[in-house]
mmCIF file of C-alpha atoms and ligand atoms in Angstrom:
data_model
loop_
_atom_site.group_PDB
_atom_site.id
_atom_site.type_symbol
_atom_site.label_atom_id
_atom_site.label_comp_id
_atom_site.label_asym_id
_atom_site.label_seq_id
_atom_site.Cartn_x
_atom_site.Cartn_y
_atom_site.Cartn_z
ATOM 1 C CA MET A 1 -9.801 -6.729 -21.007
ATOM 2 C CA GLU A 2 -7.758 -9.238 -23.023
ATOM 3 C CA VAL A 3 -5.203 -11.138 -20.870
ATOM 4 C CA PRO A 4 -2.338 -12.406 -23.098
ATOM 5 C CA VAL A 5 -2.222 -16.246 -23.135
ATOM 6 C CA PRO A 6 1.519 -16.348 -22.283
ATOM 7 C CA LEU A 7 0.798 -14.227 -19.216
ATOM 8 C CA ALA A 8 -1.995 -16.543 -18.048
ATOM 9 C CA GLU A 9 0.200 -19.624 -18.618
ATOM 10 C CA THR A 10 3.212 -18.087 -16.863
ATOM 11 C CA LEU A 11 1.068 -17.212 -13.827
ATOM 12 C CA ARG A 12 -0.612 -20.646 -13.761
ATOM 13 C CA ASN A 13 2.766 -22.434 -13.738
ATOM 14 C CA ALA A 14 4.578 -20.036 -11.412
ATOM 15 C CA ARG A 15 6.012 -21.383 -8.187
ATOM 16 C CA SER A 16 6.861 -18.010 -6.686
ATOM 17 C CA VAL A 17 5.071 -14.699 -7.189
ATOM 18 C CA ALA A 18 5.577 -11.292 -5.544
ATOM 19 C CA VAL A 19 3.030 -8.478 -5.836
ATOM 20 C CA LEU A 20 3.531 -4.771 -5.039
ATOM 21 C CA THR A 21 0.345 -2.759 -4.611
ATOM 22 C CA GLY A 22 -0.208 0.984 -4.316
ATOM 23 C CA SER A 23 -3.208 3.148 -3.573
ATOM 24 C CA GLY A 24 -4.669 2.533 -7.059
ATOM 25 C CA VAL A 25 -5.689 -0.954 -5.860
ATOM 26 C CA SER A 26 -7.814 0.629 -3.104
ATOM 27 C CA ALA A 27 -9.220 3.378 -5.349
ATOM 28 C CA GLU A 28 -12.228 1.198 -6.273
ATOM 29 C CA SER A 29 -12.931 0.734 -2.563
ATOM 30 C CA GLY A 30 -13.457 4.481 -2.316
ATOM 31 C CA VAL A 31 -10.093 5.264 -0.693
ATOM 32 C CA PRO A 32 -8.617 8.231 -2.624
ATOM 33 C CA THR A 33 -5.202 7.505 -4.145
ATOM 34 C CA PHE A 34 -2.296 9.266 -2.542
ATOM 35 C CA ARG A 35 -2.033 11.814 -5.341
ATOM 36 C CA ASP A 36 -5.761 12.259 -5.877
ATOM 37 C CA ALA A 37 -6.910 15.750 -5.116
ATOM 38 C CA GLN A 38 -7.921 15.602 -1.487
ATOM 39 C CA THR A 39 -11.589 16.483 -1.044
ATOM 40 C CA GLY A 40 -13.480 18.813 1.263
ATOM 41 C CA LEU A 41 -11.533 20.843 3.762
ATOM 42 C CA TRP A 42 -8.361 18.877 2.885
ATOM 43 C CA GLU A 43 -8.484 20.102 -0.726
ATOM 44 C CA ARG A 44 -5.904 22.828 -0.159
ATOM 45 C CA TYR A 45 -3.313 20.495 1.423
ATOM 46 C CA ASP A 46 -0.753 18.409 -0.496
ATOM 47 C CA PRO A 47 -0.433 14.935 1.089
ATOM 48 C CA MET A 48 3.294 15.113 0.433
ATOM 49 C CA ASP A 49 3.456 18.057 2.843
ATOM 50 C CA LEU A 50 1.283 16.486 5.525
ATOM 51 C CA ALA A 51 2.814 12.972 5.567
ATOM 52 C CA THR A 52 6.108 14.151 7.096
ATOM 53 C CA PRO A 53 7.617 14.340 10.615
ATOM 54 C CA GLU A 54 8.200 18.061 10.038
ATOM 55 C CA ALA A 55 4.467 18.658 9.454
ATOM 56 C CA PHE A 56 3.638 16.732 12.640
ATOM 57 C CA GLU A 57 6.248 18.728 14.548
ATOM 58 C CA ARG A 58 4.916 21.998 13.155
ATOM 59 C CA ASP A 59 1.188 21.297 13.524
ATOM 60 C CA PRO A 60 0.380 18.013 15.312
ATOM 61 C CA LYS A 61 -3.335 18.866 15.531
ATOM 62 C CA LEU A 62 -3.682 19.397 11.743
ATOM 63 C CA VAL A 63 -1.798 16.185 10.897
ATOM 64 C CA TRP A 64 -3.741 14.154 13.498
ATOM 65 C CA GLU A 65 -7.071 15.460 12.103
ATOM 66 C CA TRP A 66 -6.023 14.613 8.528
ATOM 67 C CA TYR A 67 -5.334 11.032 9.580
ATOM 68 C CA GLU A 68 -8.614 10.886 11.535
ATOM 69 C CA TRP A 69 -10.394 11.908 8.313
ATOM 70 C CA ARG A 70 -8.534 9.222 6.308
ATOM 71 C CA ARG A 71 -9.059 6.611 9.047
ATOM 72 C CA LYS A 72 -12.812 7.237 8.819
ATOM 73 C CA LEU A 73 -12.718 6.778 5.010
ATOM 74 C CA VAL A 74 -10.716 3.559 5.424
ATOM 75 C CA GLY A 75 -13.096 2.352 8.159
ATOM 76 C CA GLU A 76 -16.019 2.653 5.715
ATOM 77 C CA ALA A 77 -14.092 0.989 2.848
ATOM 78 C CA LYS A 78 -14.526 -2.643 1.868
ATOM 79 C CA PRO A 79 -12.094 -4.805 -0.120
ATOM 80 C CA ASN A 80 -12.846 -4.682 -3.867
ATOM 81 C CA PRO A 81 -12.483 -7.459 -6.519
ATOM 82 C CA ALA A 82 -8.783 -6.614 -6.902
ATOM 83 C CA HIS A 83 -8.082 -7.375 -3.230
ATOM 84 C CA GLU A 84 -10.234 -10.513 -3.427
ATOM 85 C CA ALA A 85 -8.563 -11.818 -6.604
ATOM 86 C CA LEU A 86 -5.101 -11.356 -5.064
ATOM 87 C CA ALA A 87 -6.200 -13.384 -2.020
ATOM 88 C CA GLU A 88 -7.476 -16.152 -4.363
ATOM 89 C CA ILE A 89 -4.273 -16.193 -6.440
ATOM 90 C CA GLU A 90 -2.216 -16.542 -3.237
ATOM 91 C CA LYS A 91 -4.011 -19.853 -2.502
ATOM 92 C CA ARG A 92 -2.829 -21.296 -5.817
ATOM 93 C CA ILE A 93 0.845 -20.261 -5.759
ATOM 94 C CA PRO A 94 3.290 -22.204 -3.535
ATOM 95 C CA ASP A 95 5.364 -19.138 -2.629
ATOM 96 C CA PHE A 96 3.361 -15.874 -2.693
ATOM 97 C CA THR A 97 4.204 -12.521 -1.087
ATOM 98 C CA LEU A 98 1.906 -9.499 -1.152
ATOM 99 C CA ILE A 99 3.902 -6.317 -0.592
ATOM 100 C CA THR A 100 1.762 -3.236 -0.105
ATOM 101 C CA GLN A 101 2.468 0.479 0.144
ATOM 102 C CA ASN A 102 -1.123 0.964 1.282
ATOM 103 C CA VAL A 103 -1.880 1.722 4.909
ATOM 104 C CA ASP A 104 -5.597 0.763 4.779
ATOM 105 C CA GLY A 105 -5.382 -2.902 5.864
ATOM 106 C CA LEU A 106 -7.759 -3.979 3.045
ATOM 107 C CA HIS A 107 -5.538 -6.834 1.771
ATOM 108 C CA ARG A 108 -5.685 -8.707 5.094
ATOM 109 C CA GLU A 109 -9.411 -7.927 5.320
ATOM 110 C CA ALA A 110 -9.831 -9.609 1.889
ATOM 111 C CA GLY A 111 -8.054 -12.741 3.159
ATOM 112 C CA SER A 112 -4.476 -12.215 1.950
ATOM 113 C CA ARG A 113 -2.121 -13.998 4.361
ATOM 114 C CA ASN A 114 1.516 -13.244 3.543
ATOM 115 C CA VAL A 115 1.277 -9.443 3.557
ATOM 116 C CA ARG A 116 4.165 -7.009 4.022
ATOM 117 C CA GLU A 117 2.992 -3.486 4.937
ATOM 118 C CA LEU A 118 5.959 -1.336 3.834
ATOM 119 C CA HIS A 119 4.407 1.962 4.922
ATOM 120 C CA GLY A 120 2.607 0.866 8.096
ATOM 121 C CA ASN A 121 -1.091 0.797 8.888
ATOM 122 C CA ILE A 122 -3.332 3.822 9.506
ATOM 123 C CA ARG A 123 -5.573 1.751 11.815
ATOM 124 C CA ARG A 124 -2.711 1.437 14.359
ATOM 125 C CA THR A 125 -1.669 4.330 16.640
ATOM 126 C CA ILE A 126 1.737 4.606 18.346
ATOM 127 C CA CYS A 127 3.433 6.874 20.870
ATOM 128 C CA SER A 128 5.477 9.428 18.868
ATOM 129 C CA LYS A 129 8.352 9.071 21.357
ATOM 130 C CA GLU A 130 8.481 5.380 22.325
ATOM 131 C CA GLY A 131 6.904 3.856 19.202
ATOM 132 C CA ILE A 132 4.721 1.498 21.251
ATOM 133 C CA VAL A 133 1.196 0.720 19.987
ATOM 134 C CA VAL A 134 -1.504 2.433 22.084
ATOM 135 C CA MET A 135 -5.096 1.155 21.972
ATOM 136 C CA PRO A 136 -7.833 3.815 21.593
ATOM 137 C CA GLU A 137 -9.263 2.988 25.025
ATOM 138 C CA ASN A 138 -5.936 4.043 26.549
ATOM 139 C CA PHE A 139 -5.622 7.382 24.691
ATOM 140 C CA VAL A 140 -5.247 10.397 27.006
ATOM 141 C CA GLU A 141 -7.755 12.983 25.719
ATOM 142 C CA GLY A 142 -6.478 15.639 23.317
ATOM 143 C CA THR A 143 -5.953 16.426 19.602
ATOM 144 C CA PRO A 144 -3.641 14.625 19.117
ATOM 145 C CA PRO A 145 -4.263 12.413 22.163
ATOM 146 C CA ARG A 146 -1.275 11.694 24.384
ATOM 147 C CA CYS A 147 0.532 8.549 25.482
ATOM 148 C CA PRO A 148 -0.751 7.157 28.842
ATOM 149 C CA LYS A 149 2.823 6.177 29.735
ATOM 150 C CA CYS A 150 4.995 9.162 28.843
ATOM 151 C CA GLY A 151 2.529 11.910 27.878
ATOM 152 C CA SER A 152 3.980 12.418 24.355
ATOM 153 C CA PHE A 153 1.655 12.969 21.394
ATOM 154 C CA LEU A 154 0.278 9.859 19.718
ATOM 155 C CA ARG A 155 0.651 9.457 15.918
ATOM 156 C CA PRO A 156 -0.537 7.049 13.217
ATOM 157 C CA ASP A 157 1.679 3.970 12.782
ATOM 158 C CA VAL A 158 2.610 4.910 9.209
ATOM 159 C CA VAL A 159 5.974 5.669 7.565
ATOM 160 C CA TRP A 160 6.262 9.380 6.742
ATOM 161 C CA PHE A 161 8.448 10.788 3.959
ATOM 162 C CA GLY A 162 12.004 10.940 5.249
ATOM 163 C CA GLU A 163 11.397 8.076 7.707
ATOM 164 C CA ALA A 164 12.936 4.645 7.361
ATOM 165 C CA LEU A 165 10.683 1.728 6.413
ATOM 166 C CA PRO A 166 10.315 -1.087 8.974
ATOM 167 C CA ALA A 167 13.520 -3.100 8.427
ATOM 168 C CA ALA A 168 11.823 -6.521 8.646
ATOM 169 C CA GLU A 169 9.174 -5.517 6.075
ATOM 170 C CA ILE A 170 11.479 -4.032 3.435
ATOM 171 C CA SER A 171 14.054 -6.834 3.746
ATOM 172 C CA ALA A 172 11.361 -9.528 3.404
ATOM 173 C CA ALA A 173 9.930 -7.612 0.425
ATOM 174 C CA SER A 174 13.340 -7.345 -1.205
ATOM 175 C CA GLU A 175 14.000 -11.055 -0.643
ATOM 176 C CA ALA A 176 10.625 -11.945 -2.224
ATOM 177 C CA ALA A 177 11.329 -9.647 -5.193
ATOM 178 C CA ARG A 178 14.710 -11.287 -5.795
ATOM 179 C CA ALA A 179 13.340 -14.836 -5.475
ATOM 180 C CA CYS A 180 10.151 -14.578 -7.549
ATOM 181 C CA GLU A 181 9.512 -15.772 -11.139
ATOM 182 C CA ILE A 182 6.706 -13.210 -11.573
ATOM 183 C CA PHE A 183 6.520 -9.688 -10.085
ATOM 184 C CA ILE A 184 3.164 -7.913 -10.385
ATOM 185 C CA SER A 185 3.127 -4.140 -9.782
ATOM 186 C CA ALA A 186 -0.462 -2.919 -9.421
ATOM 187 C CA GLY A 187 -1.976 0.508 -8.754
ATOM 188 C CA THR A 188 1.197 2.373 -7.986
ATOM 189 C CA SER A 189 2.763 5.413 -9.624
ATOM 190 C CA SER A 190 6.134 3.702 -9.050
ATOM 191 C CA VAL A 191 7.817 6.899 -7.848
ATOM 192 C CA VAL A 192 8.108 6.351 -4.094
ATOM 193 C CA TYR A 193 11.329 4.684 -2.969
ATOM 194 C CA PRO A 194 12.558 2.293 -1.756
ATOM 195 C CA ALA A 195 9.279 0.454 -2.695
ATOM 196 C CA ALA A 196 9.623 1.487 -6.356
ATOM 197 C CA SER A 197 12.988 -0.280 -6.600
ATOM 198 C CA LEU A 198 11.422 -3.716 -5.963
ATOM 199 C CA PRO A 199 10.311 -4.504 -9.570
ATOM 200 C CA TYR A 200 13.850 -3.711 -10.774
ATOM 201 C CA GLU A 201 15.320 -6.080 -8.159
ATOM 202 C CA ALA A 202 12.932 -8.746 -9.486
ATOM 203 C CA MET A 203 13.915 -8.021 -13.109
ATOM 204 C CA GLU A 204 17.639 -8.226 -12.283
ATOM 205 C CA ASN A 205 16.983 -11.743 -10.959
ATOM 206 C CA GLY A 206 15.177 -12.900 -14.094
ATOM 207 C CA ALA A 207 11.554 -12.364 -13.095
ATOM 208 C CA SER A 208 8.824 -11.403 -15.572
ATOM 209 C CA VAL A 209 7.244 -8.106 -14.572
ATOM 210 C CA ILE A 210 3.515 -7.398 -15.026
ATOM 211 C CA GLU A 211 2.155 -3.891 -14.513
ATOM 212 C CA VAL A 212 -1.543 -3.208 -13.825
ATOM 213 C CA ASN A 213 -2.388 0.486 -14.123
ATOM 214 C CA PRO A 214 -4.759 2.582 -16.296
ATOM 215 C CA ASP A 215 -1.957 5.122 -16.713
ATOM 216 C CA GLU A 216 1.713 4.964 -17.710
ATOM 217 C CA THR A 217 4.375 4.988 -14.995
ATOM 218 C CA PRO A 218 8.205 4.955 -15.072
ATOM 219 C CA LEU A 219 7.941 1.143 -14.919
ATOM 220 C CA THR A 220 5.633 0.720 -17.946
ATOM 221 C CA ALA A 221 8.398 0.736 -20.574
ATOM 222 C CA ARG A 222 10.337 -1.945 -18.672
ATOM 223 C CA ALA A 223 7.422 -4.294 -17.916
ATOM 224 C CA ASP A 224 7.064 -7.599 -19.826
ATOM 225 C CA PHE A 225 3.257 -7.358 -19.750
ATOM 226 C CA VAL A 226 1.093 -4.274 -19.192
ATOM 227 C CA LEU A 227 -2.620 -4.571 -18.338
ATOM 228 C CA SER A 228 -3.832 -1.009 -18.910
ATOM 229 C CA GLY A 229 -6.973 -0.871 -16.876
ATOM 230 C CA ASN A 230 -8.415 -0.648 -13.396
ATOM 231 C CA ALA A 231 -7.135 -3.182 -10.885
ATOM 232 C CA GLY A 232 -10.725 -4.143 -9.994
ATOM 233 C CA ASP A 233 -11.201 -5.423 -13.560
ATOM 234 C CA ALA A 234 -7.697 -6.458 -14.645
ATOM 235 C CA ILE A 235 -6.634 -8.530 -11.632
ATOM 236 C CA PRO A 236 -9.780 -10.732 -11.523
ATOM 237 C CA GLU A 237 -9.518 -11.150 -15.349
ATOM 238 C CA MET A 238 -5.879 -12.212 -14.998
ATOM 239 C CA ALA A 239 -6.799 -14.636 -12.197
ATOM 240 C CA ARG A 240 -9.649 -16.189 -14.217
ATOM 241 C CA ALA A 241 -7.399 -16.546 -17.298
ATOM 242 C CA ALA A 242 -4.698 -18.285 -15.253
ATOM 243 C CA PHE A 243 -6.998 -20.405 -13.068
ATOM 244 C CA PRO A 244 -10.190 -21.061 -15.092
ATOM 245 C CA GLY A 245 -11.900 -22.886 -12.228
ATOM 246 C CA MET A 246 -11.543 -19.884 -9.913
ATOM 247 C CA GLY A 247 -14.985 -18.669 -8.897
ATOM 248 C CA LEU A 248 -14.411 -14.912 -9.077
HETATM 249 C C1 BV8 B 301 13.057 6.862 3.048
HETATM 250 C C2 BV8 B 301 2.458 6.398 4.346
HETATM 251 C C3 BV8 B 301 15.183 7.203 3.981
HETATM 252 C C4 BV8 B 301 1.980 7.709 4.842
HETATM 253 C C5 BV8 B 301 3.827 6.838 2.361
HETATM 254 C C6 BV8 B 301 15.577 7.160 -3.193
HETATM 255 C C7 BV8 B 301 15.818 6.168 -2.248
HETATM 256 C C8 BV8 B 301 15.247 6.233 -0.991
HETATM 257 C C9 BV8 B 301 14.390 7.301 -0.669
HETATM 258 C C10 BV8 B 301 14.147 8.286 -1.598
HETATM 259 C C11 BV8 B 301 14.730 8.220 -2.850
HETATM 260 N N1 BV8 B 301 14.318 9.309 -3.548
HETATM 261 C C12 BV8 B 301 13.490 10.047 -2.782
HETATM 262 C C13 BV8 B 301 13.392 9.469 -1.595
HETATM 263 C C14 BV8 B 301 12.585 9.982 -0.490
HETATM 264 C C15 BV8 B 301 11.152 9.464 -0.512
HETATM 265 C C16 BV8 B 301 10.576 9.319 -1.893
HETATM 266 O O1 BV8 B 301 10.563 8.232 -2.454
HETATM 267 N N2 BV8 B 301 10.066 10.407 -2.424
HETATM 268 C C17 BV8 B 301 9.450 10.360 -3.737
HETATM 269 C C18 BV8 B 301 8.160 11.151 -3.712
HETATM 270 C C19 BV8 B 301 10.441 10.864 -4.734
HETATM 271 N N3 BV8 B 301 11.083 8.204 0.176
HETATM 272 C C20 BV8 B 301 10.949 8.242 1.501
HETATM 273 O O2 BV8 B 301 10.964 9.267 2.155
HETATM 274 C C21 BV8 B 301 10.834 6.911 2.202
HETATM 275 N N4 BV8 B 301 11.748 6.894 3.286
HETATM 276 O O3 BV8 B 301 13.529 6.639 1.991
HETATM 277 O O4 BV8 B 301 13.787 7.118 4.179
HETATM 278 C C22 BV8 B 301 15.758 6.886 5.285
HETATM 279 C C23 BV8 B 301 16.559 5.752 5.397
HETATM 280 C C24 BV8 B 301 17.129 5.485 6.604
HETATM 281 C C25 BV8 B 301 16.888 6.308 7.718
HETATM 282 C C26 BV8 B 301 16.046 7.416 7.604
HETATM 283 C C27 BV8 B 301 15.477 7.710 6.380
HETATM 284 C C28 BV8 B 301 9.445 6.755 2.836
HETATM 285 C C29 BV8 B 301 8.405 6.585 1.782
HETATM 286 C C30 BV8 B 301 7.041 6.235 2.441
HETATM 287 C C31 BV8 B 301 6.197 7.487 2.555
HETATM 288 N N5 BV8 B 301 4.865 7.124 3.090
HETATM 289 N N6 BV8 B 301 2.648 6.470 2.895
HETATM 290 C C32 BV8 B 301 0.556 7.967 4.448
HETATM 291 O O5 BV8 B 301 -0.037 7.174 3.685
HETATM 292 O O6 BV8 B 301 0.008 8.975 4.928
HETATM 293 S S1 BV8 B 301 3.989 6.861 0.693
HETATM 294 C C33 BV8 B 301 2.491 7.211 -0.042
HETATM 295 O O7 BV8 B 301 2.771 7.444 -1.414
HETATM 296 C C34 BV8 B 301 1.519 6.076 -0.047
HETATM 297 O O8 BV8 B 301 1.765 5.098 0.926
HETATM 298 C C35 BV8 B 301 1.712 5.456 -1.386
HETATM 299 O O9 BV8 B 301 2.110 4.154 -1.292
HETATM 300 C C36 BV8 B 301 2.861 6.166 -1.940
HETATM 301 C C37 BV8 B 301 2.943 6.201 -3.429
HETATM 302 O O10 BV8 B 301 1.735 6.463 -3.904
HETATM 303 P P1 BV8 B 301 0.981 5.302 -4.755
HETATM 304 O O11 BV8 B 301 0.566 4.203 -3.865
HETATM 305 O O12 BV8 B 301 1.789 4.932 -5.921
HETATM 306 O O13 BV8 B 301 -0.243 6.130 -5.104
HETATM 307 P P2 BV8 B 301 -0.256 7.292 -6.134
HETATM 308 O O14 BV8 B 301 -1.407 8.135 -5.785
HETATM 309 O O15 BV8 B 301 1.097 7.899 -6.265
HETATM 310 O O16 BV8 B 301 -0.526 6.554 -7.509
HETATM 311 C C38 BV8 B 301 -1.698 5.786 -7.653
HETATM 312 C C39 BV8 B 301 -1.489 4.997 -8.914
HETATM 313 O O17 BV8 B 301 -2.634 4.180 -9.095
HETATM 314 C C40 BV8 B 301 -1.372 5.875 -10.148
HETATM 315 O O18 BV8 B 301 -0.362 5.361 -10.995
HETATM 316 C C41 BV8 B 301 -2.740 5.711 -10.821
HETATM 317 O O19 BV8 B 301 -2.633 5.746 -12.242
HETATM 318 C C42 BV8 B 301 -3.119 4.320 -10.405
HETATM 319 N N7 BV8 B 301 -4.548 4.056 -10.328
HETATM 320 C C43 BV8 B 301 -5.562 4.914 -10.068
HETATM 321 N N8 BV8 B 301 -6.737 4.236 -10.068
HETATM 322 C C44 BV8 B 301 -6.442 2.933 -10.293
HETATM 323 C C45 BV8 B 301 -5.056 2.813 -10.456
HETATM 324 N N9 BV8 B 301 -4.452 1.649 -10.702
HETATM 325 C C46 BV8 B 301 -5.228 0.558 -10.791
HETATM 326 N N10 BV8 B 301 -6.568 0.583 -10.637
HETATM 327 C C47 BV8 B 301 -7.213 1.745 -10.390
HETATM 328 N N11 BV8 B 301 -8.550 1.764 -10.239
#
C-alpha cells in the first residue's frame, strides 16, 4: 500500500491527533464487524435488533446469550497490527486521543493509553437497574444472572441503540476532535451517531481527515486522504512511513 508522502509528513509533524476506530479495526483479530453476517445460531438475528433496550426487555435470556457468545469471541481475540501500530503512534504524538466505538477492549490490551470507549466494554457487566459494575464472582445464578444487591437482571456495560453515550466519553472525544490537526477514521462504516459526527467536527476546526477502510463510506468523499485497504496493513504502513525508525 502506497502512503502519500504529504500524509506521512503531516503525521510526523503533528502535535495533536485524534483517531476514531470501528469494528473493522478488530476484524483482523477475528472479531466479526458489527454488520458482518452473524455466524452459527446467531445467523438469523440482526445485531441492530438485539443491541437495544427493547430486545433486552422482551427477551433478556436471548440478549444475554448473544453477548456471552460475543464475549467468548472477544476473550479469544488478540490485538492485531492495527491496534499495535496505533499504540506506537500514540508514543510519538504529544497530544493523542484514541476514540473507539468497539466494545472489545483490544486497544488497551495493545498498549494504547488515552482511550475513550464511546460504546462501553463488553467485558464489563452492570446491574440493569442501578448501573453499578458487578464482578462475575458476585453474579446471582441465572440467564441473565441477577444483581446481588437488588435482584435485577445484569446486562453488558455497552451502549445500546437509543441509549445515551457516557457523557464524559463523548465530550472528551468531541473536544479531541475539535482540537486535533489530524483526524484518522479507521474501520468504521461512519453511519452510527453521534460517533460518526466526530470527523466533521474535526474538519470544521481545520483538521486533515484520513480514512482507512477497504470500502467506501459516507465520509470517503470528504476525507483529505483515503487509504483503501485493511487496517492491519494500512495503519502499520502509515506509521512506518511517518516514523521510519518505528520497529513495526
Ligand atoms: C443515541 C454497542 C440518543 C453495542 C453500538 C443522529 C444523532 C444521534 C443519534 C442518532 C442519529 N441518527 C440515528 C440515531 C440513532 C442511532 C444511530 O446512529 N443509528 C444509526 C444506525 C443510524 N444512535 C444511537 O442510538 C446512539 N444513541 O444517539 O442516543 C439519546 C440521547 C440522549 C438520551 C437518550 C438517547 C447509540 C449508538 C451506539 C450503539 N451501540 N455498539 C454492541 O456492540 O453490542 S454501535 C455498533 O455499531 C458498534 O459499536 C459499532 O461501533 C457501530 C458501528 O459499526 P462499525 O463499528 O462502523 O462497524 P460496521 O460493521 O458498521 O462497519 C465496519 C466497517 O469496517 C465497514 O465500513 C467495513 O468496510 C470496514 N472494515 C471491514 N474490515 C476491515 C474494515 N476496515 C478496516 N480494516 C478491515 N480489515
